[in-house]
Amino acid sequence: RRTLFQQCGGFDSGYIRGYFEDVSLCCQVRKAGWRVQYEPRSVFTHLVGQSTAQAAPAFADAGNYFMRNSRRFHQAWDSWIVPDNRSAVYVSY
């Protein structure tokens, strides 16, 4: 719902180049008392670099963007998230 999206602040613009802002929004939605669902049979094909084909220098930094956004996400949400699988491995950069 648009009103919920706006109530939760939309996508956090502090994340760079599309890593983690969607998951962060889901956390905001849950924190606001709503339920987040997913469709496990859905299929998503990610064509790496297709949106950045004309911006090769920016694409070269994608790994750094991912790590930066991962740190930002974990700092914001690790104390709030309870993993479904307690034996899950935590990755530290």
CSV table of N, CA, C and O in Angstrom, one decimal:
chain,number,residue,atom,x,y,z
A,1,ARG,N,0.8,-1.2,0.0
A,1,ARG,CA,0.0,0.0,0.0
A,1,ARG,C,0.9,1.2,0.0
A,1,ARG,O,1.9,1.3,0.7
A,2,ARG,N,0.5,2.2,-0.8
A,2,ARG,CA,1.3,3.4,-0.9
A,2,ARG,C,1.4,4.1,0.5
A,2,ARG,O,2.4,4.6,0.9
A,3,THR,N,0.3,4.1,1.2
A,3,THR,CA,0.3,4.8,2.5
A,3,THR,C,1.2,4.1,3.5
A,3,THR,O,1.9,4.8,4.2
A,4,LEU,N,1.3,2.8,3.5
A,4,LEU,CA,2.3,2.1,4.3
A,4,LEU,C,3.7,2.4,3.9
A,4,LEU,O,4.6,2.6,4.7
A,5,PHE,N,3.9,2.4,2.6
A,5,PHE,CA,5.2,2.7,2.0
A,5,PHE,C,5.7,4.1,2.5
A,5,PHE,O,6.8,4.2,3.0
A,6,GLN,N,4.8,5.0,2.5
A,6,GLN,CA,5.1,6.4,2.9
A,6,GLN,C,5.3,6.5,4.4
A,6,GLN,O,6.2,7.1,4.9
A,7,GLN,N,4.4,5.8,5.1
A,7,GLN,CA,4.5,5.7,6.6
A,7,GLN,C,5.9,5.2,7.1
A,7,GLN,O,6.4,5.7,8.0
A,8,CYS,N,6.4,4.2,6.3
A,8,CYS,CA,7.6,3.6,6.7
A,8,CYS,C,8.8,4.4,6.1
A,8,CYS,O,10.0,4.0,6.4
A,9,GLY,N,8.6,5.5,5.5
A,9,GLY,CA,9.7,6.3,5.0
A,9,GLY,C,10.2,5.9,3.6
A,9,GLY,O,11.2,6.4,3.1
A,10,GLY,N,9.5,4.9,2.9
A,10,GLY,CA,9.9,4.5,1.6
A,10,GLY,C,11.2,3.8,1.6
A,10,GLY,O,11.7,3.3,2.7
A,11,PHE,N,11.9,3.8,0.5
A,11,PHE,CA,13.2,3.2,0.4
A,11,PHE,C,14.2,4.1,1.0
A,11,PHE,O,14.2,5.3,0.7
A,12,ASP,N,15.1,3.6,1.9
A,12,ASP,CA,16.1,4.4,2.5
A,12,ASP,C,17.2,4.8,1.5
A,12,ASP,O,17.9,4.0,1.0
A,13,SER,N,17.3,6.1,1.3
A,13,SER,CA,18.2,6.6,0.2
A,13,SER,C,19.6,6.6,0.7
A,13,SER,O,20.6,6.9,-0.1
A,14,GLY,N,19.9,6.2,1.9
A,14,GLY,CA,21.3,6.0,2.4
A,14,GLY,C,22.0,4.8,1.9
A,14,GLY,O,23.2,4.7,2.0
A,15,TYR,N,21.2,3.9,1.3
A,15,TYR,CA,21.8,2.7,0.7
A,15,TYR,C,22.2,3.1,-0.7
A,15,TYR,O,21.5,3.8,-1.4
A,16,ILE,N,23.4,2.6,-1.2
A,16,ILE,CA,23.9,2.9,-2.5
A,16,ILE,C,23.6,1.8,-3.5
A,16,ILE,O,23.8,0.7,-3.2
A,17,ARG,N,23.1,2.2,-4.7
A,17,ARG,CA,23.0,1.3,-5.8
A,17,ARG,C,22.2,0.1,-5.6
A,17,ARG,O,22.5,-1.0,-6.2
A,18,GLY,N,21.2,0.1,-4.9
A,18,GLY,CA,20.2,-1.0,-4.9
A,18,GLY,C,20.6,-2.3,-4.1
A,18,GLY,O,20.2,-3.4,-4.5
A,19,TYR,N,21.3,-2.2,-3.0
A,19,TYR,CA,21.6,-3.3,-2.1
A,19,TYR,C,21.0,-3.0,-0.8
A,19,TYR,O,21.4,-2.1,-0.1
A,20,PHE,N,20.1,-3.9,-0.3
A,20,PHE,CA,19.5,-3.9,1.0
A,20,PHE,C,18.4,-3.0,1.3
A,20,PHE,O,17.7,-3.1,2.3
A,21,GLU,N,18.1,-2.0,0.4
A,21,GLU,CA,17.0,-1.0,0.8
A,21,GLU,C,15.7,-1.7,0.8
A,21,GLU,O,14.8,-1.4,1.5
A,22,ASP,N,15.5,-2.8,0.0
A,22,ASP,CA,14.2,-3.5,-0.1
A,22,ASP,C,14.0,-4.3,1.2
A,22,ASP,O,13.0,-4.3,1.8
A,23,VAL,N,15.1,-5.0,1.7
A,23,VAL,CA,15.0,-5.7,2.9
A,23,VAL,C,14.8,-4.8,4.1
A,23,VAL,O,14.1,-5.1,5.0
A,24,SER,N,15.5,-3.7,4.1
A,24,SER,CA,15.3,-2.7,5.2
A,24,SER,C,13.9,-2.2,5.2
A,24,SER,O,13.3,-2.1,6.3
A,25,LEU,N,13.3,-2.0,4.0
A,25,LEU,CA,11.9,-1.6,4.0
A,25,LEU,C,11.0,-2.7,4.6
A,25,LEU,O,10.0,-2.4,5.3
A,26,CYS,N,11.3,-3.9,4.3
A,26,CYS,CA,10.5,-5.0,4.9
A,26,CYS,C,10.6,-5.0,6.4
A,26,CYS,O,9.6,-5.3,7.1
A,27,CYS,N,11.8,-4.7,6.9
A,27,CYS,CA,11.9,-4.6,8.4
A,27,CYS,C,11.1,-3.5,8.9
A,27,CYS,O,10.5,-3.6,10.0
A,28,GLN,N,11.1,-2.4,8.2
A,28,GLN,CA,10.3,-1.2,8.7
A,28,GLN,C,8.8,-1.6,8.7
A,28,GLN,O,8.1,-1.2,9.6
A,29,VAL,N,8.3,-2.3,7.7
A,29,VAL,CA,7.0,-2.7,7.6
A,29,VAL,C,6.6,-3.6,8.8
A,29,VAL,O,5.6,-3.5,9.4
A,30,ARG,N,7.5,-4.6,9.1
A,30,ARG,CA,7.3,-5.5,10.2
A,30,ARG,C,7.3,-4.7,11.5
A,30,ARG,O,6.4,-4.9,12.4
A,31,LYS,N,8.2,-3.8,11.6
A,31,LYS,CA,8.2,-2.9,12.9
A,31,LYS,C,7.0,-2.1,13.0
A,31,LYS,O,6.6,-1.8,14.2
A,32,ALA,N,6.3,-1.7,11.9
A,32,ALA,CA,5.1,-1.0,12.0
A,32,ALA,C,3.9,-1.9,12.3
A,32,ALA,O,2.8,-1.4,12.4
A,33,GLY,N,4.1,-3.2,12.5
A,33,GLY,CA,3.1,-4.1,12.9
A,33,GLY,C,2.4,-4.9,11.8
A,33,GLY,O,1.5,-5.6,12.0
A,34,TRP,N,2.9,-4.8,10.6
A,34,TRP,CA,2.4,-5.5,9.4
A,34,TRP,C,3.1,-6.8,9.2
A,34,TRP,O,4.2,-7.0,9.7
A,35,ARG,N,2.6,-7.7,8.5
A,35,ARG,CA,3.2,-8.9,8.1
A,35,ARG,C,3.8,-8.8,6.7
A,35,ARG,O,3.2,-8.3,5.8
A,36,VAL,N,5.0,-9.4,6.6
A,36,VAL,CA,5.7,-9.4,5.3
A,36,VAL,C,5.6,-10.9,4.8
A,36,VAL,O,6.0,-11.8,5.5
A,37,GLN,N,5.2,-11.0,3.6
A,37,GLN,CA,5.1,-12.4,3.0
A,37,GLN,C,5.9,-12.4,1.7
A,37,GLN,O,6.1,-11.4,1.1
A,38,TYR,N,6.2,-13.6,1.3
A,38,TYR,CA,6.9,-13.8,0.1
A,38,TYR,C,6.3,-15.0,-0.6
A,38,TYR,O,5.7,-15.9,0.0
A,39,GLU,N,6.5,-15.1,-1.9
A,39,GLU,CA,6.1,-16.2,-2.7
A,39,GLU,C,7.3,-17.1,-3.1
A,39,GLU,O,8.1,-16.7,-3.9
A,40,PRO,N,7.4,-18.2,-2.4
A,40,PRO,CA,8.6,-19.0,-2.6
A,40,PRO,C,8.7,-19.6,-4.0
A,40,PRO,O,9.8,-20.0,-4.5
A,41,ARG,N,7.6,-19.7,-4.8
A,41,ARG,CA,7.7,-20.2,-6.1
A,41,ARG,C,8.0,-19.2,-7.2
A,41,ARG,O,8.2,-19.5,-8.3
A,42,SER,N,8.1,-17.9,-6.7
A,42,SER,CA,8.4,-16.9,-7.7
A,42,SER,C,9.9,-17.0,-8.2
A,42,SER,O,10.7,-17.6,-7.5
A,43,VAL,N,10.1,-16.5,-9.4
A,43,VAL,CA,11.4,-16.6,-10.0
A,43,VAL,C,11.8,-15.2,-10.4
A,43,VAL,O,11.1,-14.5,-11.0
A,44,PHE,N,13.1,-14.9,-10.1
A,44,PHE,CA,13.6,-13.6,-10.4
A,44,PHE,C,15.0,-13.9,-11.1
A,44,PHE,O,15.8,-14.5,-10.5
A,45,THR,N,15.1,-13.3,-12.2
A,45,THR,CA,16.4,-13.5,-13.0
A,45,THR,C,17.1,-12.2,-12.9
A,45,THR,O,16.6,-11.1,-13.3
A,46,HIS,N,18.3,-12.2,-12.4
A,46,HIS,CA,19.1,-11.0,-12.2
A,46,HIS,C,20.2,-11.1,-13.3
A,46,HIS,O,21.1,-11.9,-13.3
A,47,LEU,N,20.2,-10.1,-14.2
A,47,LEU,CA,21.2,-10.1,-15.2
A,47,LEU,C,22.3,-9.1,-14.8
A,47,LEU,O,22.1,-7.9,-14.9
A,48,VAL,N,23.3,-9.6,-14.2
A,48,VAL,CA,24.4,-8.8,-13.5
A,48,VAL,C,24.9,-7.8,-14.5
A,48,VAL,O,25.4,-8.2,-15.6
A,49,GLY,N,24.9,-6.5,-14.1
A,49,GLY,CA,25.6,-5.5,-14.9
A,49,GLY,C,24.7,-4.9,-16.0
A,49,GLY,O,25.2,-4.0,-16.6
A,50,GLN,N,23.5,-5.4,-16.2
A,50,GLN,CA,22.7,-4.9,-17.3
A,50,GLN,C,22.3,-3.5,-17.2
A,50,GLN,O,22.3,-2.7,-18.1
A,51,SER,N,22.0,-3.1,-15.9
A,51,SER,CA,21.6,-1.7,-15.7
A,51,SER,C,22.8,-0.8,-15.7
A,51,SER,O,22.7,0.5,-15.7
A,52,THR,N,24.0,-1.3,-15.6
A,52,THR,CA,25.2,-0.5,-15.5
A,52,THR,C,26.2,-0.7,-16.7
A,52,THR,O,27.3,-0.3,-16.6
A,53,ALA,N,25.7,-1.3,-17.7
A,53,ALA,CA,26.5,-1.6,-18.9
A,53,ALA,C,27.2,-0.3,-19.4
A,53,ALA,O,28.4,-0.4,-19.9
A,54,GLN,N,26.6,0.8,-19.3
A,54,GLN,CA,27.1,2.1,-19.8
A,54,GLN,C,28.0,2.8,-18.7
A,54,GLN,O,28.6,3.8,-19.0
A,55,ALA,N,28.0,2.2,-17.5
A,55,ALA,CA,28.7,2.9,-16.4
A,55,ALA,C,29.7,1.9,-15.8
A,55,ALA,O,29.6,1.6,-14.6
A,56,ALA,N,30.6,1.4,-16.6
A,56,ALA,CA,31.5,0.3,-16.1
A,56,ALA,C,32.3,0.8,-14.9
A,56,ALA,O,32.5,-0.1,-14.0
A,57,PRO,N,32.8,2.0,-14.8
A,57,PRO,CA,33.5,2.3,-13.6
A,57,PRO,C,32.7,2.2,-12.3
A,57,PRO,O,33.1,1.8,-11.3
A,58,ALA,N,31.4,2.6,-12.4
A,58,ALA,CA,30.5,2.5,-11.2
A,58,ALA,C,30.3,1.0,-10.9
A,58,ALA,O,30.2,0.6,-9.8
A,59,PHE,N,30.1,0.2,-11.9
A,59,PHE,CA,29.9,-1.2,-11.7
A,59,PHE,C,31.1,-1.9,-11.0
A,59,PHE,O,30.9,-2.8,-10.2
A,60,ALA,N,32.3,-1.4,-11.3
A,60,ALA,CA,33.5,-2.0,-10.7
A,60,ALA,C,33.4,-1.8,-9.2
A,60,ALA,O,34.0,-2.6,-8.4
A,61,ASP,N,32.7,-0.9,-8.7
A,61,ASP,CA,32.6,-0.6,-7.2
A,61,ASP,C,31.4,-1.4,-6.6
A,61,ASP,O,31.2,-1.2,-5.4
A,62,ALA,N,30.7,-2.2,-7.3
A,62,ALA,CA,29.5,-2.9,-6.8
A,62,ALA,C,29.8,-3.7,-5.6
A,62,ALA,O,29.0,-3.7,-4.6
A,63,GLY,N,30.9,-4.4,-5.5
A,63,GLY,CA,31.3,-5.1,-4.3
A,63,GLY,C,31.4,-4.3,-3.1
A,63,GLY,O,31.0,-4.6,-2.0
A,64,ASN,N,32.0,-3.1,-3.3
A,64,ASN,CA,32.2,-2.1,-2.2
A,64,ASN,C,30.9,-1.6,-1.7
A,64,ASN,O,30.6,-1.4,-0.5
A,65,TYR,N,30.0,-1.3,-2.7
A,65,TYR,CA,28.6,-0.8,-2.4
A,65,TYR,C,27.9,-1.9,-1.5
A,65,TYR,O,27.2,-1.6,-0.6
A,66,PHE,N,28.0,-3.1,-2.0
A,66,PHE,CA,27.3,-4.2,-1.3
A,66,PHE,C,27.8,-4.3,0.2
A,66,PHE,O,27.0,-4.4,1.1
A,67,MET,N,29.1,-4.3,0.4
A,67,MET,CA,29.7,-4.4,1.7
A,67,MET,C,29.3,-3.2,2.6
A,67,MET,O,28.9,-3.3,3.7
A,68,ARG,N,29.3,-2.0,2.0
A,68,ARG,CA,28.9,-0.8,2.7
A,68,ARG,C,27.5,-0.9,3.2
A,68,ARG,O,27.1,-0.6,4.3
A,69,ASN,N,26.6,-1.3,2.2
A,69,ASN,CA,25.2,-1.4,2.5
A,69,ASN,C,24.9,-2.5,3.5
A,69,ASN,O,24.0,-2.4,4.3
A,70,SER,N,25.7,-3.6,3.4
A,70,SER,CA,25.5,-4.7,4.3
A,70,SER,C,25.8,-4.2,5.8
A,70,SER,O,25.0,-4.5,6.7
A,71,ARG,N,26.9,-3.5,5.9
A,71,ARG,CA,27.2,-2.9,7.3
A,71,ARG,C,26.1,-2.0,7.8
A,71,ARG,O,25.7,-2.1,8.9
A,72,ARG,N,25.6,-1.2,6.9
A,72,ARG,CA,24.6,-0.2,7.3
A,72,ARG,C,23.3,-1.0,7.7
A,72,ARG,O,22.7,-0.7,8.7
A,73,PHE,N,22.9,-2.0,6.9
A,73,PHE,CA,21.8,-2.8,7.3
A,73,PHE,C,21.9,-3.5,8.6
A,73,PHE,O,21.1,-3.5,9.5
A,74,HIS,N,23.1,-4.2,8.8
A,74,HIS,CA,23.3,-4.9,10.0
A,74,HIS,C,23.4,-4.0,11.2
A,74,HIS,O,22.9,-4.4,12.3
A,75,GLN,N,24.0,-2.9,11.1
A,75,GLN,CA,24.0,-1.9,12.2
A,75,GLN,C,22.6,-1.5,12.6
A,75,GLN,O,22.3,-1.3,13.8
A,76,ALA,N,21.7,-1.3,11.6
A,76,ALA,CA,20.4,-0.9,11.9
A,76,ALA,C,19.5,-2.0,12.4
A,76,ALA,O,18.6,-1.7,13.2
A,77,TRP,N,19.6,-3.2,11.9
A,77,TRP,CA,18.6,-4.2,12.2
A,77,TRP,C,19.1,-5.5,13.0
A,77,TRP,O,18.2,-6.2,13.4
A,78,ASP,N,20.3,-5.7,13.1
A,78,ASP,CA,20.8,-6.9,13.8
A,78,ASP,C,20.2,-7.1,15.2
A,78,ASP,O,19.9,-8.3,15.6
A,79,SER,N,20.0,-6.1,15.9
A,79,SER,CA,19.5,-6.2,17.3
A,79,SER,C,18.0,-6.5,17.3
A,79,SER,O,17.4,-6.9,18.3
A,80,TRP,N,17.3,-6.3,16.1
A,80,TRP,CA,15.9,-6.5,16.0
A,80,TRP,C,15.5,-7.8,15.3
A,80,TRP,O,14.4,-8.3,15.6
A,81,ILE,N,16.3,-8.3,14.5
A,81,ILE,CA,16.0,-9.5,13.7
A,81,ILE,C,16.3,-10.7,14.5
A,81,ILE,O,17.4,-10.9,15.1
A,82,VAL,N,15.4,-11.7,14.4
A,82,VAL,CA,15.5,-13.0,15.0
A,82,VAL,C,15.6,-14.0,13.9
A,82,VAL,O,14.6,-14.2,13.2
A,83,PRO,N,16.8,-14.6,13.6
A,83,PRO,CA,16.9,-15.5,12.5
A,83,PRO,C,15.9,-16.7,12.6
A,83,PRO,O,15.7,-17.2,13.7
A,84,ASP,N,15.4,-17.2,11.5
A,84,ASP,CA,14.6,-18.4,11.5
A,84,ASP,C,15.4,-19.6,11.9
A,84,ASP,O,15.0,-20.5,12.5
A,85,ASN,N,16.7,-19.6,11.4
A,85,ASN,CA,17.6,-20.6,11.6
A,85,ASN,C,18.7,-20.1,12.5
A,85,ASN,O,19.6,-19.4,12.1
A,86,ARG,N,18.7,-20.6,13.7
A,86,ARG,CA,19.7,-20.1,14.7
A,86,ARG,C,21.1,-20.5,14.4
A,86,ARG,O,22.1,-20.0,14.9
A,87,SER,N,21.3,-21.5,13.5
A,87,SER,CA,22.6,-21.9,13.2
A,87,SER,C,23.2,-21.2,11.9
A,87,SER,O,24.2,-21.6,11.4
A,88,ALA,N,22.4,-20.2,11.5
A,88,ALA,CA,22.8,-19.4,10.3
A,88,ALA,C,24.2,-18.8,10.6
A,88,ALA,O,24.5,-18.4,11.7
A,89,VAL,N,25.0,-18.7,9.5
A,89,VAL,CA,26.3,-18.1,9.6
A,89,VAL,C,26.2,-16.6,9.4
A,89,VAL,O,25.5,-16.1,8.5
A,90,TYR,N,26.8,-15.8,10.3
A,90,TYR,CA,26.9,-14.4,10.2
A,90,TYR,C,28.1,-14.0,9.4
A,90,TYR,O,29.2,-14.5,9.8
A,91,VAL,N,28.0,-13.2,8.4
A,91,VAL,CA,29.2,-12.8,7.6
A,91,VAL,C,29.6,-11.4,8.1
A,91,VAL,O,28.8,-10.5,8.2
A,92,SER,N,30.9,-11.3,8.4
A,92,SER,CA,31.4,-10.0,8.8
A,92,SER,C,32.5,-9.6,7.8
A,92,SER,O,33.3,-10.4,7.4
A,93,TYR,N,32.4,-8.3,7.4
A,93,TYR,CA,33.3,-7.8,6.4
A,93,TYR,C,34.5,-7.2,7.0
A,93,TYR,O,34.6,-6.1,7.5
